Coordinates of C-alpha atoms and ligand atoms in Angstrom, one line a residue:
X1 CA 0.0 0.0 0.0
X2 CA 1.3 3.5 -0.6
X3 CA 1.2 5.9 1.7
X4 CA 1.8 2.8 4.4
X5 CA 2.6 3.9 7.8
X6 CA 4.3 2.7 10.5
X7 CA 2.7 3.5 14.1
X8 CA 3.7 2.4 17.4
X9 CA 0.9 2.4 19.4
X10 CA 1.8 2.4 23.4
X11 CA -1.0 2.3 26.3
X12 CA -0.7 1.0 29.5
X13 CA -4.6 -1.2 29.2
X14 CA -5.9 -3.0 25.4
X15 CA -8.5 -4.9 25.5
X16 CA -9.3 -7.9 26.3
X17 CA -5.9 -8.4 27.9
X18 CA -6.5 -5.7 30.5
X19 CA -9.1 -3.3 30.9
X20 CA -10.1 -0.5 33.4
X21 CA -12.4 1.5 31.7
X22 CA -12.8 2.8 28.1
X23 CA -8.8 3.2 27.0
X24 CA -8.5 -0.1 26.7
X25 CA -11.6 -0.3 24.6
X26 CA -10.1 2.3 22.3
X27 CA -6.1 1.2 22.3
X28 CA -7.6 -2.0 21.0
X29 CA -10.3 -0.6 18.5
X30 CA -8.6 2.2 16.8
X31 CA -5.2 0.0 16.2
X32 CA -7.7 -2.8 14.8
X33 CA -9.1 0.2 12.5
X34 CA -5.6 1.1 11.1
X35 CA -4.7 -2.3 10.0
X36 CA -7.5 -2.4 8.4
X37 CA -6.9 0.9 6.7
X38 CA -3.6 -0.8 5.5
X39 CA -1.1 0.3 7.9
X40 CA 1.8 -1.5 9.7
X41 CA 0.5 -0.8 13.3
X42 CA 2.0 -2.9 16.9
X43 CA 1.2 -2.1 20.2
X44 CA 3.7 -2.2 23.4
X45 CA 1.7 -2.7 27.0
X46 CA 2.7 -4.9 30.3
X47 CA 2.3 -8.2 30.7
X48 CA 0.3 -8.2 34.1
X49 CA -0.4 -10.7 35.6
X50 CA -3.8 -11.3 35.4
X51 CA -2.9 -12.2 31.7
X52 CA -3.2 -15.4 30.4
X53 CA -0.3 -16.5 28.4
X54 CA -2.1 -19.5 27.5
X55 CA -5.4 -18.2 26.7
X56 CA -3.9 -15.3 24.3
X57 CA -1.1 -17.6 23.0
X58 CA 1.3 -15.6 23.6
X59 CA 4.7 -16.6 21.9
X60 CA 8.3 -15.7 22.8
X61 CA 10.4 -13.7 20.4
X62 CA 13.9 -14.5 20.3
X63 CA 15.4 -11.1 19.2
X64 CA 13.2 -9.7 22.6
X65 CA 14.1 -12.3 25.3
X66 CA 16.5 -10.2 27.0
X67 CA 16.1 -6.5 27.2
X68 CA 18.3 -4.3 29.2
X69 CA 16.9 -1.6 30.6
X70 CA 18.8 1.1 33.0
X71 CA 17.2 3.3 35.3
X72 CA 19.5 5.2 37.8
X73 CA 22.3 2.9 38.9
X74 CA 20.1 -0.4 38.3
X75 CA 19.8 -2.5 35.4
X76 CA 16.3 -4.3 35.2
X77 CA 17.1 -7.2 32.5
X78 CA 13.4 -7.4 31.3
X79 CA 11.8 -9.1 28.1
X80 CA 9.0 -9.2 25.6
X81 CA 6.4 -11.7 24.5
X82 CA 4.1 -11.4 21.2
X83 CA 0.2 -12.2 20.6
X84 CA -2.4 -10.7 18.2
X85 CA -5.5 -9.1 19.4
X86 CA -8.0 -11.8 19.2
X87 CA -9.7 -11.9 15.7
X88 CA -7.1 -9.7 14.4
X89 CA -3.5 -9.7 13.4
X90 CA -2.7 -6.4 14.9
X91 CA 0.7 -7.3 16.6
X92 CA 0.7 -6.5 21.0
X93 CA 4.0 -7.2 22.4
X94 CA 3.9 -7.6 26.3
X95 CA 6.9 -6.3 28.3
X96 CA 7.3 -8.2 31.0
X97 CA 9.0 -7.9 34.0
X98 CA 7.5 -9.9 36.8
X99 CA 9.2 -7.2 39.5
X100 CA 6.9 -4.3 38.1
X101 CA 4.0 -5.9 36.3
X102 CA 3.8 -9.2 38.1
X103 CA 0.6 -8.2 40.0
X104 CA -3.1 -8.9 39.0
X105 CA -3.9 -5.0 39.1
X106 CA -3.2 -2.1 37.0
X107 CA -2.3 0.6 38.8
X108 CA -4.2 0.6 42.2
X109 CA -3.7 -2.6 44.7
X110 CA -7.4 -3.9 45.2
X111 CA -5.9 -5.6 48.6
X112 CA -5.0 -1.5 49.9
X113 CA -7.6 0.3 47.7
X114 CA -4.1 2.5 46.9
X115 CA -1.9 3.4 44.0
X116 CA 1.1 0.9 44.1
X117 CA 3.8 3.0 45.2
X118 CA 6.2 2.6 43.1
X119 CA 3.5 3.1 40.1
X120 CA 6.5 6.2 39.0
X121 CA 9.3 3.4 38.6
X122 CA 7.1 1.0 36.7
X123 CA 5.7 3.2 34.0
X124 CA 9.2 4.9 33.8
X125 CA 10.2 1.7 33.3
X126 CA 8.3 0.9 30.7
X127 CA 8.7 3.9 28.9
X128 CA 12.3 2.9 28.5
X129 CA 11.9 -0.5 27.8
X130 CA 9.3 -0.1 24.8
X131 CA 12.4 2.5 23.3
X132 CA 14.9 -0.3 23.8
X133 CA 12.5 -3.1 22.0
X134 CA 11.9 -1.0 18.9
X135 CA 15.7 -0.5 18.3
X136 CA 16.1 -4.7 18.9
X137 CA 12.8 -5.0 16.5
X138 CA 15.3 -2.9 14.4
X139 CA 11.6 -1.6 13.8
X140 CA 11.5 2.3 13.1
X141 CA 8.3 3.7 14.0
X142 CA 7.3 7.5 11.6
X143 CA 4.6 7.9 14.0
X144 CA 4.8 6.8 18.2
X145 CA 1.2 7.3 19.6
X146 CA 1.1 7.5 23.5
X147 CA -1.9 7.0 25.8
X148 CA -2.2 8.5 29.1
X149 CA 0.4 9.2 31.7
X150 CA 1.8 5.5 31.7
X151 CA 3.7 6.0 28.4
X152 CA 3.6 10.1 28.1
X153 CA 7.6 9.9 28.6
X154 CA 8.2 8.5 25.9
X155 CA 8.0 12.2 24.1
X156 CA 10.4 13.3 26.7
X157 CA 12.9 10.8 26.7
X158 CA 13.0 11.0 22.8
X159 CA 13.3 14.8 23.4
X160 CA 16.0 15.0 26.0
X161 CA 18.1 11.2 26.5
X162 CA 17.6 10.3 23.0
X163 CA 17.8 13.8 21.1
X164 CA 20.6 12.8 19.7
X165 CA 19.7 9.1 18.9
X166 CA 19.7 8.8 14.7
X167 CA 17.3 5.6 15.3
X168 CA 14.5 7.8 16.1
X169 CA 15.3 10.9 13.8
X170 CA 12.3 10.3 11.7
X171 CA 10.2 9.4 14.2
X172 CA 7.4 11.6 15.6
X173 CA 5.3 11.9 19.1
X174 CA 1.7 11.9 19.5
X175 CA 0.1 11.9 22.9
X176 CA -3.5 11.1 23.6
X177 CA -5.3 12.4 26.7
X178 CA -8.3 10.1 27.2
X179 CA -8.4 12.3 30.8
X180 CA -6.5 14.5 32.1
X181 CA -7.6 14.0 35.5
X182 CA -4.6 11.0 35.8
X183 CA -2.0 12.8 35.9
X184 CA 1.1 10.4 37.3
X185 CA 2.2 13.0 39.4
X186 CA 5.1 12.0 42.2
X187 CA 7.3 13.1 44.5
X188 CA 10.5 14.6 43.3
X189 CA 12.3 12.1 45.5
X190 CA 11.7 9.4 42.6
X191 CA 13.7 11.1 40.6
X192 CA 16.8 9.4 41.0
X193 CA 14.9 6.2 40.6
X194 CA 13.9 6.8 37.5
X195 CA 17.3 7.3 35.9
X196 CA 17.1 11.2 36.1
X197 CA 19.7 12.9 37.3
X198 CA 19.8 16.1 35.2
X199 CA 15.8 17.1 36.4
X200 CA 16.8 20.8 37.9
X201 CA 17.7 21.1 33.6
X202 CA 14.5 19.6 32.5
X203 CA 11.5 21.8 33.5
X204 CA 9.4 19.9 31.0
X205 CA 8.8 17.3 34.0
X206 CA 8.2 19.4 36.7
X207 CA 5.2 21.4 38.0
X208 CA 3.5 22.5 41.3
X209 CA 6.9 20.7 43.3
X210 CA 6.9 17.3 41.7
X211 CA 7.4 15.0 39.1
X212 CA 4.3 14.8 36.1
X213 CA 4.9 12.3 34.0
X214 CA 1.6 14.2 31.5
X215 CA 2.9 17.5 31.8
X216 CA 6.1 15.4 30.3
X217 CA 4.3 14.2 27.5
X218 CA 2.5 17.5 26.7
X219 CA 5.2 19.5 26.6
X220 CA 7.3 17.3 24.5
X221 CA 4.9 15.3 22.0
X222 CA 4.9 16.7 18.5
X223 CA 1.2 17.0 19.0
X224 CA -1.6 16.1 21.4
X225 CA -5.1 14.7 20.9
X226 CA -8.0 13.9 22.7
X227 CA -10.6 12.1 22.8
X228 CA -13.9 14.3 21.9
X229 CA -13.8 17.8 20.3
X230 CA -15.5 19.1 23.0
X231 CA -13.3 18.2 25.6
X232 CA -10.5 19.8 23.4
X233 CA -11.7 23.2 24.3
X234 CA -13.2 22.5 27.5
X235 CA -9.6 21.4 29.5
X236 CA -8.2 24.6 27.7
X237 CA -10.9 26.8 28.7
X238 CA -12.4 25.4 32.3
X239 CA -10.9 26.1 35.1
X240 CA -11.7 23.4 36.8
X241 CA -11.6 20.7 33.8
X242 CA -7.7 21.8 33.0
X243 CA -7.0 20.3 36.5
X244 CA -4.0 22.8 37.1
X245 CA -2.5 22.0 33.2
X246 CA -4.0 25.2 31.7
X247 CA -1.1 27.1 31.3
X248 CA 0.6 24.6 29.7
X249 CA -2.4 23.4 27.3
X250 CA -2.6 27.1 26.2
X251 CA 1.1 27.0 25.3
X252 CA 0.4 24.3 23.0
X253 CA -3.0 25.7 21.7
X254 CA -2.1 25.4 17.8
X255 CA -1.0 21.7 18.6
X256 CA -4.0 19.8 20.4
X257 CA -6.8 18.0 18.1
X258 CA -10.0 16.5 19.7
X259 CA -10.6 13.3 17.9
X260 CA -14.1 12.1 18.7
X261 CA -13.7 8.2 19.2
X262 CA -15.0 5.3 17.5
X263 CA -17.1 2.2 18.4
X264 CA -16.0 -1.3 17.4
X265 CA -19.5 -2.6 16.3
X266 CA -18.1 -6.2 15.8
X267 CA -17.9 -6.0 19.8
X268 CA -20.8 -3.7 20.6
X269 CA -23.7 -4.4 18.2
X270 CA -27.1 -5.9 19.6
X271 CA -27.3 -8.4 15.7
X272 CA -23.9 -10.2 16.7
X273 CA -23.1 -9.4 20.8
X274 CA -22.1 -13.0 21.9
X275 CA -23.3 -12.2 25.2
X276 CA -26.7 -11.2 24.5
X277 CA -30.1 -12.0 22.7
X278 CA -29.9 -10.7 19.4
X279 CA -32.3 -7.9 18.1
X280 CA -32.0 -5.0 15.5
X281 CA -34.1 -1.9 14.6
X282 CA -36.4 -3.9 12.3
X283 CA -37.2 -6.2 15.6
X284 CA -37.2 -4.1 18.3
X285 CA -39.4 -6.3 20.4
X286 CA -37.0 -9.0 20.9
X287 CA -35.0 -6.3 23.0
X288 CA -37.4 -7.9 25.7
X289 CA -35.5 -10.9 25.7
X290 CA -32.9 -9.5 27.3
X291 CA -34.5 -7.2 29.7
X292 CA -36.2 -10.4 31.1
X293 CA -32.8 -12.2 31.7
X294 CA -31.4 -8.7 33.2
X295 CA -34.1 -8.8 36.0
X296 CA -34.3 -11.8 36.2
X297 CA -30.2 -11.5 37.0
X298 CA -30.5 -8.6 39.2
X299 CA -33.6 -10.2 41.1
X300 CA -35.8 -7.3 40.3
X301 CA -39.3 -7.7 39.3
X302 CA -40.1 -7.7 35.4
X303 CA -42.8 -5.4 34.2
X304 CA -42.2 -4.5 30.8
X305 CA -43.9 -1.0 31.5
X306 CA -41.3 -0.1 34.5
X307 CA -38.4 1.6 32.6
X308 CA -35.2 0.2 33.5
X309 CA -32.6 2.8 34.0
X310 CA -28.8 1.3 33.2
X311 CA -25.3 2.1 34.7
X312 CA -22.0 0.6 34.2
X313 CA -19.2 2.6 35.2
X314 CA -16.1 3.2 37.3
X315 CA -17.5 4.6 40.6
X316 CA -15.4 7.6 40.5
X317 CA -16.7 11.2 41.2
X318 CA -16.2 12.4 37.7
X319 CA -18.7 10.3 36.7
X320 CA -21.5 12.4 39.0
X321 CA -23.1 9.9 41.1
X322 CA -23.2 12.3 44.2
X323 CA -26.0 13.1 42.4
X324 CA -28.1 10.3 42.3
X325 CA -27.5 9.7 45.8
X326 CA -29.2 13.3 46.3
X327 CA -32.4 12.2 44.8
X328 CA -32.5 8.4 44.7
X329 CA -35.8 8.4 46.6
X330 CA -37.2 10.8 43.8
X331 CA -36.1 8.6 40.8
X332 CA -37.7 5.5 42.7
X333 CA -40.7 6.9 42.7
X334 CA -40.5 7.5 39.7
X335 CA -41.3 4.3 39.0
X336 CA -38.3 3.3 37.8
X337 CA -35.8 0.2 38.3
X338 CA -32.0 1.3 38.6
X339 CA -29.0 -2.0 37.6
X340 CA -25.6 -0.6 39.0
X341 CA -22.6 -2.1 37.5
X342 CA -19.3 -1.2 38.8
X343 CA -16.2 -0.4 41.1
X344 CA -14.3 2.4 42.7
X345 CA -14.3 4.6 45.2
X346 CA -15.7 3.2 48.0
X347 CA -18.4 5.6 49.1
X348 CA -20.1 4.7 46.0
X349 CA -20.0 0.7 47.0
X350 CA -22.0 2.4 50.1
X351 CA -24.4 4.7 48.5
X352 CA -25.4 2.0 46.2
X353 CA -25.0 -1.2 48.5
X354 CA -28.1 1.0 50.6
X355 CA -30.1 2.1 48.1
X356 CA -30.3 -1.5 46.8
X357 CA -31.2 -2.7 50.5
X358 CA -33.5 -0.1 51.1
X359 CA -35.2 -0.4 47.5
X360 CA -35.0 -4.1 46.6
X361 CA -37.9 -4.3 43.9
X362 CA -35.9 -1.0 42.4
X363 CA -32.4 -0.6 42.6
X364 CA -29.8 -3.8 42.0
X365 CA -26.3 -3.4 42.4
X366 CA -23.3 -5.5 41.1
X367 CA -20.1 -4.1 42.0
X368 CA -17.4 -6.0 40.1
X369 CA -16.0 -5.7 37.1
X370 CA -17.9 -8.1 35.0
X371 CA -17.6 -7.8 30.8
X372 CA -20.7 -10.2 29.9
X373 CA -23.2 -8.4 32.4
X374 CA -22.0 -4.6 30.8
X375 CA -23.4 -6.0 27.6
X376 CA -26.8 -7.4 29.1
X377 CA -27.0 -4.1 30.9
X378 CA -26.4 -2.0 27.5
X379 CA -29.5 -4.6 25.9
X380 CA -31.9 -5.6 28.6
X381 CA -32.0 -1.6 29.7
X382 CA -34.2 1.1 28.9
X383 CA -32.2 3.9 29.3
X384 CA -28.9 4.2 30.4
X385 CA -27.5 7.2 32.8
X386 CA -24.4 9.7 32.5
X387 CA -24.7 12.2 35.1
X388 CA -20.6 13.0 34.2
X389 CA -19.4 15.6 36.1
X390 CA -16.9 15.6 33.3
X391 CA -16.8 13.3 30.4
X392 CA -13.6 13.4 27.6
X393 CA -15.7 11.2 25.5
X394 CA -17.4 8.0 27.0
X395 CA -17.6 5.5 25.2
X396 CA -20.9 3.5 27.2
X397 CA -23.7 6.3 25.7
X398 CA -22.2 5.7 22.3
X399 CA -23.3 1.4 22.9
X400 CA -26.5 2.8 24.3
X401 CA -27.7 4.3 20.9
X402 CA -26.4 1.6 19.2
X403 CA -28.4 -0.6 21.7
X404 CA -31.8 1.0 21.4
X405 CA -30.9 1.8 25.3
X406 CA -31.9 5.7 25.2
X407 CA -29.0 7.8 26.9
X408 CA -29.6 10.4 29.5
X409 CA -26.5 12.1 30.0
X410 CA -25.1 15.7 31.1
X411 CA -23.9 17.9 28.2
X412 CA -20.0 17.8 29.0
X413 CA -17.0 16.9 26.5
X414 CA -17.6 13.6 24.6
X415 CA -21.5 13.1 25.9
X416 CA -22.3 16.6 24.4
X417 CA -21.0 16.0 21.2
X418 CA -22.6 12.5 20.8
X419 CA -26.2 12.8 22.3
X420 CA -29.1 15.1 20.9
X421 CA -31.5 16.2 23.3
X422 CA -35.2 15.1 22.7
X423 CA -36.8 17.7 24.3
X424 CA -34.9 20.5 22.6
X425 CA -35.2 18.5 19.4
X426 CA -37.8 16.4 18.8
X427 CA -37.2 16.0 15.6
X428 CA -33.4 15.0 15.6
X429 CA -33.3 13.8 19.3
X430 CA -31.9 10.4 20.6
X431 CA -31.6 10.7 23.8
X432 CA -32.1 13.0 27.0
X433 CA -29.5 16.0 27.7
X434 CA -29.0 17.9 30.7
X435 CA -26.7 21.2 31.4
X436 CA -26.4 22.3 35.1
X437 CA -24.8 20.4 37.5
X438 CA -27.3 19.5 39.7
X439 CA -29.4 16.9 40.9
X440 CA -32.6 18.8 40.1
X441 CA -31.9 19.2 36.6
X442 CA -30.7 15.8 36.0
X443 CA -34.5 14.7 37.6
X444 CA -35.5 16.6 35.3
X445 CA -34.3 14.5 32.5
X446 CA -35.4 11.7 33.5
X447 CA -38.7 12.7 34.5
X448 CA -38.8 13.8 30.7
X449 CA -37.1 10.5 29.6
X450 CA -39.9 8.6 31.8
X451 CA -42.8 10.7 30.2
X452 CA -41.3 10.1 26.4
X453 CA -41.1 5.6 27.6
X454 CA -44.6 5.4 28.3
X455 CA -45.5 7.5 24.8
X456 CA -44.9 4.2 23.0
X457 CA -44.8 5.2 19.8
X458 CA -42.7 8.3 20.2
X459 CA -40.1 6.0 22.4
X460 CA -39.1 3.4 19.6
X461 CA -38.9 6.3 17.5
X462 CA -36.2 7.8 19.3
X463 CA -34.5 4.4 20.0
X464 CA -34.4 3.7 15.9
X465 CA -32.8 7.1 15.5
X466 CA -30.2 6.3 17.8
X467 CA -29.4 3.1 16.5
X468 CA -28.9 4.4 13.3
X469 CA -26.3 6.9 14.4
X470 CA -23.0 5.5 13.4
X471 CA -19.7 5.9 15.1
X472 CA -17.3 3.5 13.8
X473 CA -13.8 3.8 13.5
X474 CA -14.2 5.2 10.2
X475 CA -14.1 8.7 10.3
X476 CA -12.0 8.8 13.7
X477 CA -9.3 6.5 12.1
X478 CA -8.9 8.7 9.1
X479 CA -8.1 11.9 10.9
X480 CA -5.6 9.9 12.9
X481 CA -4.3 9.1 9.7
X482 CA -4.1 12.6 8.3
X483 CA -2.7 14.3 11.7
X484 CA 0.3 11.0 11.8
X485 CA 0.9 11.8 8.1
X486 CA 1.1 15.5 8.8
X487 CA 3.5 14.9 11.9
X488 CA 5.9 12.9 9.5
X489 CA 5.9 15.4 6.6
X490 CA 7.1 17.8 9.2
X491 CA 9.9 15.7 10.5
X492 CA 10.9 14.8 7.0
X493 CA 11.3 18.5 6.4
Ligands
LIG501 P1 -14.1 5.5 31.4 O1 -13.1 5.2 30.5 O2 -14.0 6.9 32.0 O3 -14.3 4.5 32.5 P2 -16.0 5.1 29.2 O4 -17.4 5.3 29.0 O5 -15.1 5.6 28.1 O6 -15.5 5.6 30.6 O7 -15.7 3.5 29.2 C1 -16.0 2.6 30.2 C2 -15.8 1.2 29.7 O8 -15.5 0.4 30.8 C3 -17.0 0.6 28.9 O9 -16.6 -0.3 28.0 C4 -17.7 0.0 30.1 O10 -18.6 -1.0 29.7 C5 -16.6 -0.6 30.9 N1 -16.8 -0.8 32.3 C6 -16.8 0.1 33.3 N2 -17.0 -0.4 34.5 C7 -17.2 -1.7 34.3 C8 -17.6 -2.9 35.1 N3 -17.7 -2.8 36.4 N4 -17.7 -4.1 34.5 C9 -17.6 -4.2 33.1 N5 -17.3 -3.2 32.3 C10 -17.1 -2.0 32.9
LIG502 C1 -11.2 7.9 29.7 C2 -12.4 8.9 29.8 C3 -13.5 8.5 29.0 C4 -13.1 8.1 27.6 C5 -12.0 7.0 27.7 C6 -11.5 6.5 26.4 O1 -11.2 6.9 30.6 O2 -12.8 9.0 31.2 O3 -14.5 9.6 28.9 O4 -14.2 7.6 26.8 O5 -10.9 7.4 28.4 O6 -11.0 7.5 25.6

């Protein structure tokens, strides 16, 4: 193919080999969606633990069986194993160093509820480890694209260590913020432990007294993305939503794109979901199916006239649920049956774990992290429910149109750009939109969304629009493409 390019694609979750949220979903979707657009496209992530060598076949590559990597004084002797996302032949290599990546979790211990401390020496370290594999792949990436804090040095070590480094002369940095909330932000006292002893040089790394392995990246990347186009100018223009990065996101203004992203509708499409009863536009009544076995799951009773409200999310407060727990009685009696699905902060396990005692022919609540009940949720719901106090994209309201499940969301970065109000809009809506932060106006929308169910008619109308909506990778993919080939022409220059 002409035009072919070759992408190194880094992030620190890809699923289904590890997965905390919606990155993972995307690091495995949009690679998938290059390939397919012809490009030579491999990821680099850790080999954790709770990965099954055996179950993903993964296969040891001679050149990668030993990789040297120093950090301070220390050499870690690590090495790399291959695999292909299932289904596909995009190319994952897993770094592995049992020391750092050995554990089940990600990047908080479920055993202490905290971060694992050192969470600053493990990402550093892979940062320098993915470098060191691409040189013994004798593999030069044109385009590196970053994810996150967990691999946002990269852009700075190719900036200061590796500035001179002809290997990487052609090669050019893009970071992706899917939130800029996560920062990886340490003590300086790491420093040395990282292999940086020249940081009082390097103000790049620095802000507010420590060590931010984002501001890093976003200083240093050739150009930075993220992940709705709404979110782009909300974390350059809100206070708040910057979470203290402002200054430097301005500086690099004529550098930041917001990329809306895809869906991969081979995984979340009601016709071929594995996990589910199949249904489509055209047969919108076997949707039933499947909110039968959800109640039926979640020991509430059916009534096919009782909308079901959805949720499956991280319990995090960005995602709003202090406001549910403000009016829970309110949208009970509403007549309305709440499934919970998730994990996180525990205050939420709380909120929940009471409102399902206190309600038990309402609310049900599964807190785990549990892939086949997210789909039954996304089909045997009604609606689902994004109170986000802050949203980059989402990537759940996105399945819910494709689901027939009609969103109700708050209009902030990626749920703004992706929902149309049905109230505002009846002749375009899909879903249910609120503005203000608050509990009142969010009652408000589902009071509306409530009204608009029991208008029969009018509700399969609105479900039908949404699952027509398409975001696949398409679209998303292609501007990747254009901003990687821009990047290169630039370096070429
Ligand atoms: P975020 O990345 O902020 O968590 P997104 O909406 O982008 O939010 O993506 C969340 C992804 O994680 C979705 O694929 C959702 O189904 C999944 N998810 C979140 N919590 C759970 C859970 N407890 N069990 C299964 N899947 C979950
Ligand atoms: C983050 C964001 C979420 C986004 C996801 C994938 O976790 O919180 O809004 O959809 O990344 O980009």
């Amino acid at each position: 193919m002409k035009n072919r390019l070759r992408i190194l694609f880094l992030a620190s979750e890809v699923s289904p080999f590890a997965k905390t949220g919606g990155l993972a979903d995307v690091t495995s979707s949009l690679p998938k969606a290059l390939y397919e657009m012809g490009h030579d496209v491999r990821i680099i992530m850790p080999k954790y633990g709770s990965i099954s060598e055996r179950r993903y076949i993964l296969r040891e590559v001679i050149r990668l069986k030993k990789i040297p990597v120093l950090m301070g004084k220390t050499e870690h002797i690590t090495c790399a194993k291959s695999a292909f996302i299932p289904d596909s032949k995009v190319q994952v290599y897993f770094l592995d160093y049992t020391p750092y990546f050995g554990h089940n979790d990600l990047y908080v211990d479920s055993k202490t509820g905290k971060d694992y401390p050192d969470n600053a020496e493990r990402f550093m370290l892979l940062c320098r480890a993915i470098l060191a594999t691409t040189k013994l792949l004798h593999w030069q990436p044109q385009v590196i694209h970053c994810n996150d804090w967990q691999t946002a040095m990269i852009p700075w070590l190719l900036k200061h260590e590796f500035a001179d480094d002809t290997f990487f002369a052609n090669t050019s940095t893009l970071l992706s913020v899917h939130n800029l909330a996560y920062q990886g932000s340490f003590e300086k006292s790491v420093l040395p432990h990282l292999g940086i002893s020249n940081a009082h040089e390097t103000p790049d790394l620095e802000i507010y007294g420590r060590v931010n392995f984002l501001k890093a990246g976003l200083m240093t990347a050739d150009a930075i993305s993220t992940v709705s186009p709404t979110y782009a100018s909300e974390i350059q223009n809100d206070d708040e939503l910057s979470a203290g990065l402002k200054d430097v996101l301005v500086q690099r203004k004529d550098d930041i794109y917001g990329i809306l992203n895809g869906v991969d509708y081979s995984v979340w499409s009601p016709e071929n979901d594995a996990f589910v009863s199949p249904y489509n536009a055209d047969n919108l009544d076997d949707k039933l199916a499947n909110k039968k076995a959800l109640t039926q799951k979640a020991k509430l009773p059916f009534d096919e006239m009782t909308p079901l409200i959805g949720i499956v999310s991280r319990l995090v407060d960005q995602k709003g649920f202090d406001l549910i727990a403000e009016v829970i009685e309110k949208i009970v009696s509403l007549k309305a049956q709440l499934v919970v699905l998730g994990t996180g902060d525990k205050k939420y396990h709380k909120l929940f774990d009471k409102a399902a005692k206190s309600y038990p022919d309402n609310i049900a609540v599964f807190l785990k992290f549990d892939e086949e009940l997210a789909h039954l949720i996304e089909a045997g719901s009604d609606m689902f429910l994004m109170p986000s106090r802050f949203e980059p994209c989402g990537l759940n309201q996105m399945y819910s149109l494709r689901y027939g499940t009609v969103p109700i969301v708050r209009k902030t970065g990626g749920l703004a750009d992706t929902v149309i109000d049905f109230v505002q809009e009846p002749d375009k809506g899909n879903g249910f939109v609120f503005e203000e932060y608050h509990s009142n106006a969010m009652l408000n929308a589902l009071q509306n969304a409530v009204k608009a169910f029991h208008d029969r008619k009018n509700w399969s109308k609105i479900q039908r629009r949404g699952m027509k909506v398409d975001f696949s990778w398409h679209n998303s993919a292609e501007s990747y493409v254009k901003l990687y080939q821009k990047l290169d022409v630039k370096k070429r220059k």
